[in-house]
Amino acid sequence: MASLSDLPIRDDLRGLTPYGAPQKHVRYALNVNENTHPIPEPVAREIIESLAHAVLTANRYPDREFMELRESLARYLGHGLTADHVWAANGSNEIIQQLLQAFGGPGRSVLGFPPTYSMHPIITAGVGSAWVTADRDAGFDIRPETAVRAIEQHRPDLVFLCAPNNPTGTGLALETIEAAYDATDGIVFVDEAYAEFMPKDKPSALTLLPGRERLVVSRTMSKAFAFAGVRVGYLAADPVIADALRLVRLPYHLSALTQAAAVAALAHAPEMLAMVDDIASQRDRIVAELPALGYRPWPTEANFVLFEGVENPQATFRALLERDILIRDVGIPNTLRVTAGTAEETSFFLESLAALGPGGAR
Ligand SMILES: *Cc1c(COP(=O)(O)O)cnc(C)c1O
């Protein structure tokens, strides 16, 4: 078999590693922040019905502008947004890719604040842009002046913020987003994949959109909506942003089946989101119970918890896997990350961790 080095691959891709969260069949899959609750059966039936209709006309290309879906997404988001403000793709990862194809590309740079979502640098590399980084403040926070200083130092073409931040769970103040926007002429991108899990009184970056045509806020149906397998991500921004993305997207990039499934699910948003409060309460339970086991959980506004005090993360990861629990080693020393699932999943995780003793497996 040939190896990559035998191919005339781009020089800047040599030596890179692809996204690689382990995909294992386990009873307790708490590693990629999916919604562990299944889609409610009555909603699943309605989705199947609209898929059936879409199949009957699948000899034709789908609506290239996916207007019905954009109208549904705008209605779901509220904040006075219309279909023109919304754009969708096959997961928010594709949203990010299109954004980088339009505003990044070779010779341009993207500023990020690690530890953050691992796909941000990978998609950046994929379009040939440079990923430049700046440190966070204590507690993984990013203060407005920290963002401004990094922007003045690096002069990036795009600034990537993740709120709440994956893998730490840290929330982000709107003041930081506003300050970043004022400090750059580039695009400010806020990844709100976990927005539905934020405290109810916490404002979204969507509230900052009016008058800021370089601000882009992305969301996904993969997490709160229990729709990871369908692949639907979307953004809200000034309508001119969609004009830019039309230049780089592939025609008909959202299949008729994807559009049909998403529209049907959004028509039942309250049922699809019914488990969000429950998941948030399991998350809060993990945060409340970990200290008694000798761990230090970081404050989190998402559906996962990053916790410190793990003596040997790889050994503890493996010991939990032996009990059919898959969590995530995100590469931060002495920490692991776990997704909040059902009450039963949470109990089994906490009991299993307790059984390993203080500090986890050696
Ligand atoms: C999970 C996640 C996404 C979701 O990506 P999709 O392509 O929509 O499944 C996006 N951003 C962050 C920060 C995530 O953690």
Short mmCIF file of C-alpha atoms and ligand atoms in Angstrom, two decimals:
data_model
loop_
_atom_site.label_atom_id
_atom_site.label_comp_id
_atom_site.label_asym_id
_atom_site.label_seq_id
_atom_site.Cartn_x
_atom_site.Cartn_y
_atom_site.Cartn_z
CA MET A 1 0.00 0.00 0.00
CA ALA A 2 1.22 3.50 -0.80
CA SER A 3 1.66 6.12 1.91
CA LEU A 4 0.66 9.79 1.87
CA SER A 5 4.24 10.81 1.20
CA ASP A 6 4.05 8.96 -2.16
CA LEU A 7 1.33 11.38 -3.30
CA PRO A 8 1.76 14.86 -4.75
CA ILE A 9 -0.23 16.26 -1.82
CA ARG A 10 -0.06 19.99 -0.94
CA ASP A 11 3.12 20.76 0.99
CA ASP A 12 1.14 22.48 3.76
CA LEU A 13 -0.89 19.29 4.40
CA ARG A 14 2.17 17.07 4.88
CA GLY A 15 2.46 15.82 8.46
CA LEU A 16 -1.01 16.97 9.55
CA THR A 17 -3.37 14.66 11.44
CA PRO A 18 -7.12 14.48 10.71
CA TYR A 19 -9.93 14.91 13.24
CA GLY A 20 -10.01 11.65 15.13
CA ALA A 21 -12.37 11.40 18.08
CA PRO A 22 -12.60 7.63 18.64
CA GLN A 23 -15.84 6.13 17.26
CA LYS A 24 -16.39 3.00 19.32
CA HIS A 25 -19.57 1.09 19.96
CA VAL A 26 -20.09 1.41 23.67
CA ARG A 27 -23.12 1.48 25.94
CA TYR A 28 -22.21 4.90 27.38
CA ALA A 29 -20.98 7.19 24.58
CA LEU A 30 -20.21 10.43 26.42
CA ASN A 31 -17.31 11.65 24.28
CA VAL A 32 -18.54 13.95 21.49
CA ASN A 33 -21.27 15.96 23.24
CA GLU A 34 -24.14 14.44 21.31
CA ASN A 35 -27.63 14.55 22.77
CA THR A 36 -27.89 11.02 24.19
CA HIS A 37 -31.70 11.13 24.15
CA PRO A 38 -33.34 9.69 21.04
CA ILE A 39 -35.67 11.77 18.85
CA PRO A 40 -39.22 11.53 20.30
CA GLU A 41 -41.12 8.86 18.38
CA PRO A 42 -44.08 11.03 17.21
CA VAL A 43 -41.62 13.59 15.81
CA ALA A 44 -39.58 10.83 14.18
CA ARG A 45 -42.74 9.67 12.39
CA GLU A 46 -43.41 13.17 11.02
CA ILE A 47 -39.81 13.41 9.84
CA ILE A 48 -40.17 10.06 8.06
CA GLU A 49 -43.33 11.30 6.37
CA SER A 50 -41.67 14.43 5.02
CA LEU A 51 -38.65 12.38 3.93
CA ALA A 52 -41.02 10.13 1.99
CA HIS A 53 -42.44 13.15 0.14
CA ALA A 54 -38.92 14.40 -0.61
CA VAL A 55 -37.89 11.02 -2.01
CA LEU A 56 -40.80 11.12 -4.47
CA THR A 57 -39.38 14.28 -6.08
CA ALA A 58 -35.69 13.40 -5.68
CA ASN A 59 -35.26 13.12 -9.45
CA ARG A 60 -35.02 16.96 -9.36
CA TYR A 61 -32.26 19.00 -7.71
CA PRO A 62 -33.29 20.42 -4.33
CA ASP A 63 -34.08 24.10 -3.69
CA ARG A 64 -30.60 25.59 -3.98
CA GLU A 65 -31.61 28.44 -1.67
CA PHE A 66 -33.36 26.12 0.85
CA MET A 67 -35.86 28.90 1.59
CA GLU A 68 -38.29 26.83 3.65
CA LEU A 69 -35.46 25.67 5.91
CA ARG A 70 -34.08 29.20 6.27
CA GLU A 71 -37.54 30.48 7.18
CA SER A 72 -37.90 27.71 9.78
CA LEU A 73 -34.46 28.46 11.24
CA ALA A 74 -35.14 32.22 11.37
CA ARG A 75 -38.44 31.59 13.16
CA TYR A 76 -36.68 29.30 15.62
CA LEU A 77 -33.91 31.83 16.34
CA GLY A 78 -36.22 34.83 16.81
CA HIS A 79 -34.38 38.12 17.48
CA GLY A 80 -36.20 39.67 14.49
CA LEU A 81 -34.15 37.56 12.07
CA THR A 82 -35.54 36.62 8.65
CA ALA A 83 -34.65 33.92 6.12
CA ASP A 84 -32.26 36.39 4.46
CA HIS A 85 -30.15 36.54 7.64
CA VAL A 86 -29.79 32.76 7.81
CA TRP A 87 -27.62 30.31 5.88
CA ALA A 88 -27.29 26.55 6.42
CA ALA A 89 -24.92 23.73 5.50
CA ASN A 90 -24.13 20.09 6.27
CA GLY A 91 -23.17 20.74 9.88
CA SER A 92 -21.68 23.90 11.30
CA ASN A 93 -18.30 22.52 10.29
CA GLU A 94 -19.30 23.12 6.67
CA ILE A 95 -20.50 26.61 7.62
CA ILE A 96 -17.01 27.27 8.97
CA GLN A 97 -15.43 25.83 5.84
CA GLN A 98 -17.53 28.04 3.55
CA LEU A 99 -16.78 31.07 5.71
CA LEU A 100 -13.05 30.35 5.45
CA GLN A 101 -13.24 29.71 1.72
CA ALA A 102 -14.83 33.14 1.27
CA PHE A 103 -12.88 35.19 3.83
CA GLY A 104 -9.75 33.13 4.52
CA GLY A 105 -7.76 31.04 2.06
CA PRO A 106 -4.03 31.08 1.29
CA GLY A 107 -2.11 34.06 2.66
CA ARG A 108 -4.76 34.92 5.25
CA SER A 109 -4.90 34.17 8.96
CA VAL A 110 -7.38 33.12 11.62
CA LEU A 111 -6.95 34.03 15.29
CA GLY A 112 -8.13 31.53 17.91
CA PHE A 113 -7.85 31.19 21.69
CA PRO A 114 -6.89 27.62 22.65
CA PRO A 115 -7.89 25.38 24.22
CA THR A 116 -10.84 25.61 21.86
CA TYR A 117 -12.78 23.52 19.34
CA SER A 118 -10.28 21.22 17.63
CA MET A 119 -11.94 21.59 14.21
CA HIS A 120 -11.26 25.34 14.04
CA PRO A 121 -7.52 24.91 13.28
CA ILE A 122 -8.14 21.82 11.13
CA ILE A 123 -10.62 23.55 8.80
CA THR A 124 -8.34 26.59 8.74
CA ALA A 125 -5.44 24.41 7.56
CA GLY A 126 -7.71 22.76 4.99
CA VAL A 127 -8.25 26.06 3.16
CA GLY A 128 -4.56 27.01 3.40
CA SER A 129 -4.94 29.77 6.00
CA ALA A 130 -2.61 30.30 8.96
CA TRP A 131 -3.97 29.52 12.45
CA VAL A 132 -2.53 31.99 14.94
CA THR A 133 -3.24 31.79 18.65
CA ALA A 134 -3.37 33.89 21.79
CA ASP A 135 -3.54 32.86 25.44
CA ARG A 136 -6.71 32.99 27.49
CA ASP A 137 -6.98 34.65 30.89
CA ALA A 138 -7.31 32.72 34.17
CA GLY A 139 -10.18 30.22 34.21
CA PHE A 140 -10.11 30.00 30.37
CA ASP A 141 -11.84 33.40 30.23
CA ILE A 142 -11.17 35.91 27.43
CA ARG A 143 -11.40 39.48 28.71
CA PRO A 144 -12.15 42.25 26.19
CA GLU A 145 -8.67 43.75 26.55
CA THR A 146 -7.09 40.32 26.02
CA ALA A 147 -8.97 39.88 22.73
CA VAL A 148 -8.10 43.40 21.60
CA ARG A 149 -4.40 42.98 22.42
CA ALA A 150 -4.25 39.71 20.45
CA ILE A 151 -6.01 41.28 17.44
CA GLU A 152 -3.65 44.26 17.47
CA GLN A 153 -0.66 41.94 17.67
CA HIS A 154 -1.68 39.44 14.96
CA ARG A 155 -3.96 41.53 12.66
CA PRO A 156 -5.94 38.41 11.63
CA ASP A 157 -8.43 38.25 8.76
CA LEU A 158 -10.87 36.29 10.93
CA VAL A 159 -11.30 36.04 14.71
CA PHE A 160 -12.78 32.77 15.99
CA LEU A 161 -14.59 32.76 19.33
CA CYS A 162 -16.45 29.78 20.80
CA ALA A 163 -19.23 30.54 23.27
CA PRO A 164 -19.66 28.46 25.36
CA ASN A 165 -16.17 27.19 24.63
CA ASN A 166 -15.50 23.58 23.75
CA PRO A 167 -13.70 21.74 25.45
CA THR A 168 -13.75 23.89 28.59
CA GLY A 169 -17.45 24.89 28.84
CA THR A 170 -16.47 28.49 29.59
CA GLY A 171 -19.00 31.22 28.79
CA LEU A 172 -18.05 34.41 26.97
CA ALA A 173 -19.17 37.96 27.80
CA LEU A 174 -20.77 39.98 24.99
CA GLU A 175 -18.32 42.78 25.86
CA THR A 176 -15.46 40.61 24.54
CA ILE A 177 -17.25 40.03 21.23
CA GLU A 178 -18.04 43.75 20.88
CA ALA A 179 -14.45 44.73 21.69
CA ALA A 180 -13.07 42.18 19.22
CA TYR A 181 -15.40 43.48 16.51
CA ASP A 182 -14.33 47.08 17.07
CA ALA A 183 -10.63 46.11 17.03
CA THR A 184 -10.65 44.39 13.61
CA ASP A 185 -11.73 45.05 10.03
CA GLY A 186 -12.02 41.29 9.57
CA ILE A 187 -14.75 38.77 10.23
CA VAL A 188 -15.64 37.96 13.85
CA PHE A 189 -17.06 34.44 14.04
CA VAL A 190 -18.84 33.22 17.19
CA ASP A 191 -19.44 29.45 17.36
CA GLU A 192 -22.56 28.99 19.50
CA ALA A 193 -22.91 25.21 19.05
CA TYR A 194 -24.04 24.91 22.70
CA ALA A 195 -26.21 28.04 22.93
CA GLU A 196 -29.35 26.15 24.03
CA PHE A 197 -27.52 24.93 27.15
CA MET A 198 -26.49 28.42 28.30
CA PRO A 199 -28.15 29.93 31.41
CA LYS A 200 -31.60 31.22 30.40
CA ASP A 201 -30.74 34.83 31.30
CA LYS A 202 -27.48 34.84 29.31
CA PRO A 203 -27.75 36.81 26.04
CA SER A 204 -26.61 35.22 22.77
CA ALA A 205 -24.25 36.94 20.33
CA LEU A 206 -27.34 37.11 18.08
CA THR A 207 -28.29 40.24 20.04
CA LEU A 208 -25.16 41.96 18.68
CA LEU A 209 -25.93 41.39 14.98
CA PRO A 210 -27.81 44.61 14.10
CA GLY A 211 -25.36 47.07 12.53
CA ARG A 212 -22.43 44.61 12.53
CA GLU A 213 -22.12 43.18 9.01
CA ARG A 214 -18.80 41.43 9.78
CA LEU A 215 -20.20 39.45 12.74
CA VAL A 216 -21.24 35.83 12.09
CA VAL A 217 -22.93 33.60 14.70
CA SER A 218 -23.17 29.86 14.03
CA ARG A 219 -25.44 27.25 15.56
CA THR A 220 -25.99 23.55 14.98
CA MET A 221 -28.79 21.02 15.20
CA SER A 222 -26.19 18.40 16.25
CA LYS A 223 -26.26 19.00 19.99
CA ALA A 224 -29.41 20.32 21.70
CA PHE A 225 -31.62 19.20 18.79
CA ALA A 226 -30.50 15.53 18.89
CA PHE A 227 -29.81 15.69 15.14
CA ALA A 228 -26.06 14.98 14.88
CA GLY A 229 -26.57 12.22 12.32
CA VAL A 230 -28.52 14.43 9.91
CA ARG A 231 -25.79 17.10 9.54
CA VAL A 232 -27.41 20.52 9.80
CA GLY A 233 -25.54 23.63 10.93
CA TYR A 234 -26.45 27.23 10.24
CA LEU A 235 -25.44 30.83 10.75
CA ALA A 236 -27.11 34.15 11.36
CA ALA A 237 -25.53 37.33 10.01
CA ASP A 238 -26.17 40.31 7.79
CA PRO A 239 -27.70 39.03 4.50
CA VAL A 240 -24.54 40.13 2.66
CA ILE A 241 -22.64 37.26 4.33
CA ALA A 242 -24.83 34.73 2.49
CA ASP A 243 -24.00 36.58 -0.75
CA ALA A 244 -20.32 35.91 -0.05
CA LEU A 245 -20.91 32.23 0.76
CA ARG A 246 -22.88 31.70 -2.47
CA LEU A 247 -19.58 32.31 -4.28
CA VAL A 248 -17.90 29.28 -2.69
CA ARG A 249 -20.60 26.76 -1.75
CA LEU A 250 -21.24 23.85 -4.08
CA PRO A 251 -24.58 24.19 -5.88
CA TYR A 252 -27.37 22.21 -4.17
CA HIS A 253 -25.11 21.49 -1.17
CA LEU A 254 -28.07 20.72 1.10
CA SER A 255 -29.86 17.60 -0.12
CA ALA A 256 -33.64 17.52 -0.39
CA LEU A 257 -33.65 14.83 2.33
CA THR A 258 -31.62 17.00 4.71
CA GLN A 259 -33.90 19.98 4.08
CA ALA A 260 -37.05 17.91 4.59
CA ALA A 261 -35.79 16.32 7.80
CA ALA A 262 -34.66 19.63 9.28
CA VAL A 263 -37.88 21.50 8.43
CA ALA A 264 -39.96 18.71 10.01
CA ALA A 265 -37.80 18.70 13.15
CA LEU A 266 -37.95 22.49 13.49
CA ALA A 267 -41.76 22.35 13.28
CA HIS A 268 -41.49 20.39 16.54
CA ALA A 269 -38.73 22.40 18.19
CA PRO A 270 -40.30 22.33 21.68
CA GLU A 271 -40.51 18.50 21.67
CA MET A 272 -37.03 18.17 20.16
CA LEU A 273 -35.62 20.47 22.85
CA ALA A 274 -37.62 18.99 25.73
CA MET A 275 -34.55 17.20 27.11
CA VAL A 276 -32.31 20.28 27.21
CA ASP A 277 -33.28 21.24 30.78
CA ASP A 278 -32.85 17.65 31.90
CA ILE A 279 -29.38 17.46 30.33
CA ALA A 280 -28.42 20.78 31.95
CA SER A 281 -29.50 19.42 35.33
CA GLN A 282 -27.36 16.27 34.81
CA ARG A 283 -24.45 18.56 33.88
CA ASP A 284 -24.99 20.54 37.09
CA ARG A 285 -25.15 17.27 39.01
CA ILE A 286 -21.76 16.18 37.60
CA VAL A 287 -20.29 19.57 38.60
CA ALA A 288 -21.81 19.24 42.09
CA GLU A 289 -20.71 15.64 42.69
CA LEU A 290 -17.18 15.57 41.24
CA PRO A 291 -15.52 17.51 44.11
CA ALA A 292 -16.52 14.80 46.60
CA LEU A 293 -14.62 12.33 44.38
CA GLY A 294 -11.55 14.56 44.53
CA TYR A 295 -11.89 16.27 41.12
CA ARG A 296 -12.13 19.95 40.18
CA PRO A 297 -14.80 20.57 37.53
CA TRP A 298 -14.53 23.79 35.51
CA PRO A 299 -17.65 25.98 35.41
CA THR A 300 -19.62 25.08 32.28
CA GLU A 301 -22.46 26.56 30.21
CA ALA A 302 -22.56 23.65 27.73
CA ASN A 303 -23.71 20.00 27.88
CA PHE A 304 -20.31 18.71 29.04
CA VAL A 305 -17.93 19.07 31.95
CA LEU A 306 -14.13 19.40 31.86
CA PHE A 307 -12.64 18.21 35.14
CA GLU A 308 -9.16 18.43 36.58
CA GLY A 309 -7.38 16.27 39.13
CA VAL A 310 -6.98 13.16 36.96
CA GLU A 311 -3.54 11.73 37.69
CA ASN A 312 -3.28 9.76 34.46
CA PRO A 313 -5.96 10.77 31.93
CA GLN A 314 -5.12 7.97 29.47
CA ALA A 315 -5.26 5.28 32.18
CA THR A 316 -8.57 6.61 33.52
CA PHE A 317 -9.94 6.88 29.99
CA ARG A 318 -9.06 3.20 29.43
CA ALA A 319 -10.41 2.06 32.79
CA LEU A 320 -13.76 3.72 32.04
CA LEU A 321 -13.76 2.20 28.55
CA GLU A 322 -13.47 -1.23 30.16
CA ARG A 323 -16.79 -0.42 31.84
CA ASP A 324 -18.24 0.51 28.42
CA ILE A 325 -17.99 4.28 29.05
CA LEU A 326 -16.37 6.46 26.38
CA ILE A 327 -15.35 9.98 27.46
CA ARG A 328 -12.73 12.35 26.00
CA ASP A 329 -9.09 13.09 26.65
CA VAL A 330 -8.78 16.55 25.08
CA GLY A 331 -5.04 16.80 25.71
CA ILE A 332 -5.18 19.25 28.63
CA PRO A 333 -2.88 17.86 31.37
CA ASN A 334 -4.65 16.05 34.24
CA THR A 335 -8.12 16.61 32.82
CA LEU A 336 -10.86 14.69 31.05
CA ARG A 337 -14.13 15.84 29.49
CA VAL A 338 -17.47 14.09 29.85
CA THR A 339 -20.78 14.75 28.10
CA ALA A 340 -23.89 15.05 30.29
CA GLY A 341 -26.40 12.41 29.23
CA THR A 342 -29.43 10.83 30.85
CA ALA A 343 -29.75 10.48 34.64
CA GLU A 344 -28.88 6.80 34.31
CA GLU A 345 -25.79 7.47 32.17
CA THR A 346 -24.64 10.17 34.57
CA SER A 347 -25.08 7.90 37.59
CA PHE A 348 -23.14 5.08 35.96
CA PHE A 349 -20.32 7.44 34.98
CA LEU A 350 -20.07 8.92 38.49
CA GLU A 351 -20.20 5.48 40.17
CA SER A 352 -17.56 4.11 37.81
CA LEU A 353 -15.27 7.06 38.38
CA ALA A 354 -15.73 6.74 42.14
CA ALA A 355 -14.82 3.05 41.91
CA LEU A 356 -11.41 3.99 40.46
CA GLY A 357 -10.53 5.84 43.67
CA PRO A 358 -9.12 9.35 44.14
CA GLY A 359 -7.22 10.68 41.12
CA GLY A 360 -8.51 7.90 38.87
CA ALA A 361 -6.67 4.92 37.42
CA ARG A 362 -2.83 4.91 37.49
C1 LIG B 1 -19.99 19.87 18.15
C2 LIG B 1 -19.55 21.21 17.72
C3 LIG B 1 -19.93 21.72 16.49
C4 LIG B 1 -20.87 20.92 15.66
O1 LIG B 1 -20.48 20.66 14.41
P1 LIG B 1 -21.56 20.08 13.38
O2 LIG B 1 -20.74 20.07 12.14
O3 LIG B 1 -22.69 21.06 13.34
O4 LIG B 1 -21.98 18.74 13.86
C5 LIG B 1 -19.53 22.99 16.12
N1 LIG B 1 -18.80 23.74 16.95
C6 LIG B 1 -18.42 23.28 18.16
C7 LIG B 1 -17.65 24.16 19.06
C8 LIG B 1 -18.78 22.01 18.57
O5 LIG B 1 -18.40 21.55 19.76
#
